[in-house]
Amino acid sequence: MREALKAAKAKGVTQASIAEKAGVSAQAVGQWPRSGKISNQNLAMLAQLSGKTIDWFYEEQEDSVPADLISETSPADYGKSASDNELTFTENMDPWDRSQPLADDEVELPLYREVALSGGGGRTQVVENNGAALRFKRSTLRSAGVSKEAAACAYVEGESMEPILPDGASVGVDTADKQIKNGKMYAIDHDGLLRVKFLYRLPGGGLRIRSANPDKFEHPDEDLDENWPEKVSIIGKVFWYSVLLH
């Protein structure tokens, strides 16, 4: 973290300007290297300003990454979709040989996916796919305080959540935690599309959907009015993620 701040300074970016972009005090920015506490959005912003990749933070500063938990392994392959979905749940994501029995500290978690509506003109709906599962450690669930019955997994597709969640990142979702806490990541069913986003409650009952990608021209905030529950269903809070380091 300290090296990232130095790199940003070398590019002419002051600590005060970083603080302004982050919405915190300059003193708070100075505390990042010592505390290791930085929000997902500010980590993405710092990566952009310093010229560092998100991989660098994982490799050199793993203890500063604000993910609740980081997986010890990453899947080597994942399913591809022809749709525009940002969060894809398919049967092609098994990162292990199903013929191998589960270890004592492992469970299989369900996956969600989209299915085309009959006569829907390309529209889809989100359903739980009981025919697919992902192997997961019981100890990870215990550490996160998530019950097996409430946990699910998925792979992220697309660049809207880069650099925090690059294309191919896997996420764990607590389907029992649907209460919105500003700035936290959630998996959502947005009118038939599976997405993973930062959510914010707005005055008057509205909802803000935010991408991590700093390119706000391509990935602007989406502000919905108080009727957002008619279009958006919260699947659950993201409690874990893992990325492939290249």
PDB file of N, CA and C in Angstrom, residues 40-48 52-58 158-167 169 211-215 243:
ATOM      1  N   ASN A  40     -13.276  -1.255  -1.088  1.00  0.00           N
ATOM      2  CA  ASN A  40     -13.093  -1.832  -2.419  1.00  0.00           C
ATOM      3  C   ASN A  40     -12.974  -0.750  -3.487  1.00  0.00           C
ATOM      4  N   GLN A  41     -13.841   0.268  -3.405  1.00  0.00           N
ATOM      5  CA  GLN A  41     -13.829   1.322  -4.414  1.00  0.00           C
ATOM      6  C   GLN A  41     -12.544   2.140  -4.355  1.00  0.00           C
ATOM      7  N   ASN A  42     -12.085   2.457  -3.135  1.00  0.00           N
ATOM      8  CA  ASN A  42     -10.862   3.238  -3.004  1.00  0.00           C
ATOM      9  C   ASN A  42      -9.636   2.431  -3.404  1.00  0.00           C
ATOM     10  N   LEU A  43      -9.689   1.120  -3.219  1.00  0.00           N
ATOM     11  CA  LEU A  43      -8.595   0.274  -3.686  1.00  0.00           C
ATOM     12  C   LEU A  43      -8.506   0.334  -5.207  1.00  0.00           C
ATOM     13  N   ALA A  44      -9.650   0.285  -5.866  1.00  0.00           N
ATOM     14  CA  ALA A  44      -9.669   0.374  -7.325  1.00  0.00           C
ATOM     15  C   ALA A  44      -9.148   1.731  -7.787  1.00  0.00           C
ATOM     16  N   MET A  45      -9.549   2.786  -7.084  1.00  0.00           N
ATOM     17  CA  MET A  45      -9.094   4.130  -7.423  1.00  0.00           C
ATOM     18  C   MET A  45      -7.591   4.261  -7.242  1.00  0.00           C
ATOM     19  N   LEU A  46      -7.058   3.717  -6.131  1.00  0.00           N
ATOM     20  CA  LEU A  46      -5.624   3.787  -5.866  1.00  0.00           C
ATOM     21  C   LEU A  46      -4.836   2.996  -6.905  1.00  0.00           C
ATOM     22  N   ALA A  47      -5.371   1.869  -7.320  1.00  0.00           N
ATOM     23  CA  ALA A  47      -4.704   1.069  -8.348  1.00  0.00           C
ATOM     24  C   ALA A  47      -4.584   1.864  -9.641  1.00  0.00           C
ATOM     25  N   GLN A  48      -5.643   2.576  -9.990  1.00  0.00           N
ATOM     26  CA  GLN A  48      -5.623   3.368 -11.221  1.00  0.00           C
ATOM     27  C   GLN A  48      -4.636   4.525 -11.119  1.00  0.00           C
ATOM     28  N   LYS A  52      -0.642   0.663 -10.595  1.00  0.00           N
ATOM     29  CA  LYS A  52      -0.510  -0.724 -10.161  1.00  0.00           C
ATOM     30  C   LYS A  52      -1.710  -1.521 -10.660  1.00  0.00           C
ATOM     31  N   THR A  53      -1.518  -2.812 -10.805  1.00  0.00           N
ATOM     32  CA  THR A  53      -2.639  -3.682 -11.138  1.00  0.00           C
ATOM     33  C   THR A  53      -3.231  -4.233  -9.859  1.00  0.00           C
ATOM     34  N   ILE A  54      -4.459  -4.715  -9.943  1.00  0.00           N
ATOM     35  CA  ILE A  54      -5.057  -5.317  -8.760  1.00  0.00           C
ATOM     36  C   ILE A  54      -4.293  -6.570  -8.361  1.00  0.00           C
ATOM     37  N   ASP A  55      -3.673  -7.250  -9.340  1.00  0.00           N
ATOM     38  CA  ASP A  55      -2.848  -8.412  -9.027  1.00  0.00           C
ATOM     39  C   ASP A  55      -1.712  -8.033  -8.092  1.00  0.00           C
ATOM     40  N   TRP A  56      -1.148  -6.854  -8.292  1.00  0.00           N
ATOM     41  CA  TRP A  56      -0.035  -6.412  -7.447  1.00  0.00           C
ATOM     42  C   TRP A  56      -0.460  -6.352  -5.993  1.00  0.00           C
ATOM     43  N   PHE A  57      -1.659  -5.843  -5.742  1.00  0.00           N
ATOM     44  CA  PHE A  57      -2.133  -5.755  -4.366  1.00  0.00           C
ATOM     45  C   PHE A  57      -2.297  -7.139  -3.759  1.00  0.00           C
ATOM     46  N   TYR A  58      -2.782  -8.091  -4.554  1.00  0.00           N
ATOM     47  CA  TYR A  58      -2.945  -9.447  -4.042  1.00  0.00           C
ATOM     48  C   TYR A  58      -1.604 -10.097  -3.766  1.00  0.00           C
ATOM     49  N   GLY A 158     -17.285 -10.230 -17.510  1.00  0.00           N
ATOM     50  CA  GLY A 158     -17.290  -8.845 -17.948  1.00  0.00           C
ATOM     51  C   GLY A 158     -16.330  -7.989 -17.139  1.00  0.00           C
ATOM     52  N   GLU A 159     -16.248  -6.706 -17.490  1.00  0.00           N
ATOM     53  CA  GLU A 159     -15.251  -5.817 -16.903  1.00  0.00           C
ATOM     54  C   GLU A 159     -15.838  -4.740 -16.006  1.00  0.00           C
ATOM     55  N   SER A 160     -17.131  -4.790 -15.727  1.00  0.00           N
ATOM     56  CA  SER A 160     -17.755  -3.704 -14.975  1.00  0.00           C
ATOM     57  C   SER A 160     -17.246  -3.602 -13.544  1.00  0.00           C
ATOM     58  N   MET A 161     -16.752  -4.705 -12.968  1.00  0.00           N
ATOM     59  CA  MET A 161     -16.263  -4.666 -11.590  1.00  0.00           C
ATOM     60  C   MET A 161     -14.742  -4.716 -11.506  1.00  0.00           C
ATOM     61  N   GLU A 162     -14.060  -4.553 -12.643  1.00  0.00           N
ATOM     62  CA  GLU A 162     -12.604  -4.465 -12.614  1.00  0.00           C
ATOM     63  C   GLU A 162     -12.192  -3.125 -11.990  1.00  0.00           C
ATOM     64  N   PRO A 163     -11.028  -3.043 -11.310  1.00  0.00           N
ATOM     65  CA  PRO A 163     -10.032  -4.108 -11.164  1.00  0.00           C
ATOM     66  C   PRO A 163     -10.252  -5.022  -9.960  1.00  0.00           C
ATOM     67  N   ILE A 164     -11.300  -4.794  -9.183  1.00  0.00           N
ATOM     68  CA  ILE A 164     -11.519  -5.625  -7.997  1.00  0.00           C
ATOM     69  C   ILE A 164     -11.927  -7.031  -8.384  1.00  0.00           C
ATOM     70  N   LEU A 165     -12.922  -7.142  -9.260  1.00  0.00           N
ATOM     71  CA  LEU A 165     -13.398  -8.441  -9.720  1.00  0.00           C
ATOM     72  C   LEU A 165     -13.224  -8.522 -11.229  1.00  0.00           C
ATOM     73  N   PRO A 166     -12.093  -9.001 -11.696  1.00  0.00           N
ATOM     74  CA  PRO A 166     -11.889  -9.123 -13.138  1.00  0.00           C
ATOM     75  C   PRO A 166     -12.731 -10.244 -13.724  1.00  0.00           C
ATOM     76  N   ASP A 167     -12.811 -10.269 -15.018  1.00  0.00           N
ATOM     77  CA  ASP A 167     -13.538 -11.320 -15.716  1.00  0.00           C
ATOM     78  C   ASP A 167     -12.998 -12.678 -15.282  1.00  0.00           C
ATOM     79  N   ALA A 169     -13.449 -13.923 -12.140  1.00  0.00           N
ATOM     80  CA  ALA A 169     -13.361 -14.019 -10.681  1.00  0.00           C
ATOM     81  C   ALA A 169     -14.540 -14.823 -10.148  1.00  0.00           C
ATOM     82  N   SER A 211     -20.763   0.324 -10.297  1.00  0.00           N
ATOM     83  CA  SER A 211     -19.700  -0.574 -10.741  1.00  0.00           C
ATOM     84  C   SER A 211     -18.379  -0.129 -10.136  1.00  0.00           C
ATOM     85  N   ALA A 212     -17.427  -1.057 -10.038  1.00  0.00           N
ATOM     86  CA  ALA A 212     -16.105  -0.722  -9.523  1.00  0.00           C
ATOM     87  C   ALA A 212     -15.230  -0.094 -10.594  1.00  0.00           C
ATOM     88  N   ASN A 213     -15.516  -0.382 -11.857  1.00  0.00           N
ATOM     89  CA  ASN A 213     -14.695   0.120 -12.951  1.00  0.00           C
ATOM     90  C   ASN A 213     -14.654   1.648 -12.918  1.00  0.00           C
ATOM     91  N   PRO A 214     -13.445   2.237 -12.868  1.00  0.00           N
ATOM     92  CA  PRO A 214     -13.346   3.700 -12.767  1.00  0.00           C
ATOM     93  C   PRO A 214     -13.783   4.442 -14.022  1.00  0.00           C
ATOM     94  N   ASP A 215     -13.984   3.739 -15.127  1.00  0.00           N
ATOM     95  CA  ASP A 215     -14.459   4.369 -16.358  1.00  0.00           C
ATOM     96  C   ASP A 215     -15.967   4.589 -16.229  1.00  0.00           C
ATOM     97  N   VAL A 243      -9.636 -14.310  -7.266  1.00  0.00           N
ATOM     98  CA  VAL A 243      -9.306 -13.938  -8.637  1.00  0.00           C
ATOM     99  C   VAL A 243      -8.156 -14.780  -9.143  1.00  0.00           C
TER     100      VAL A 243
END
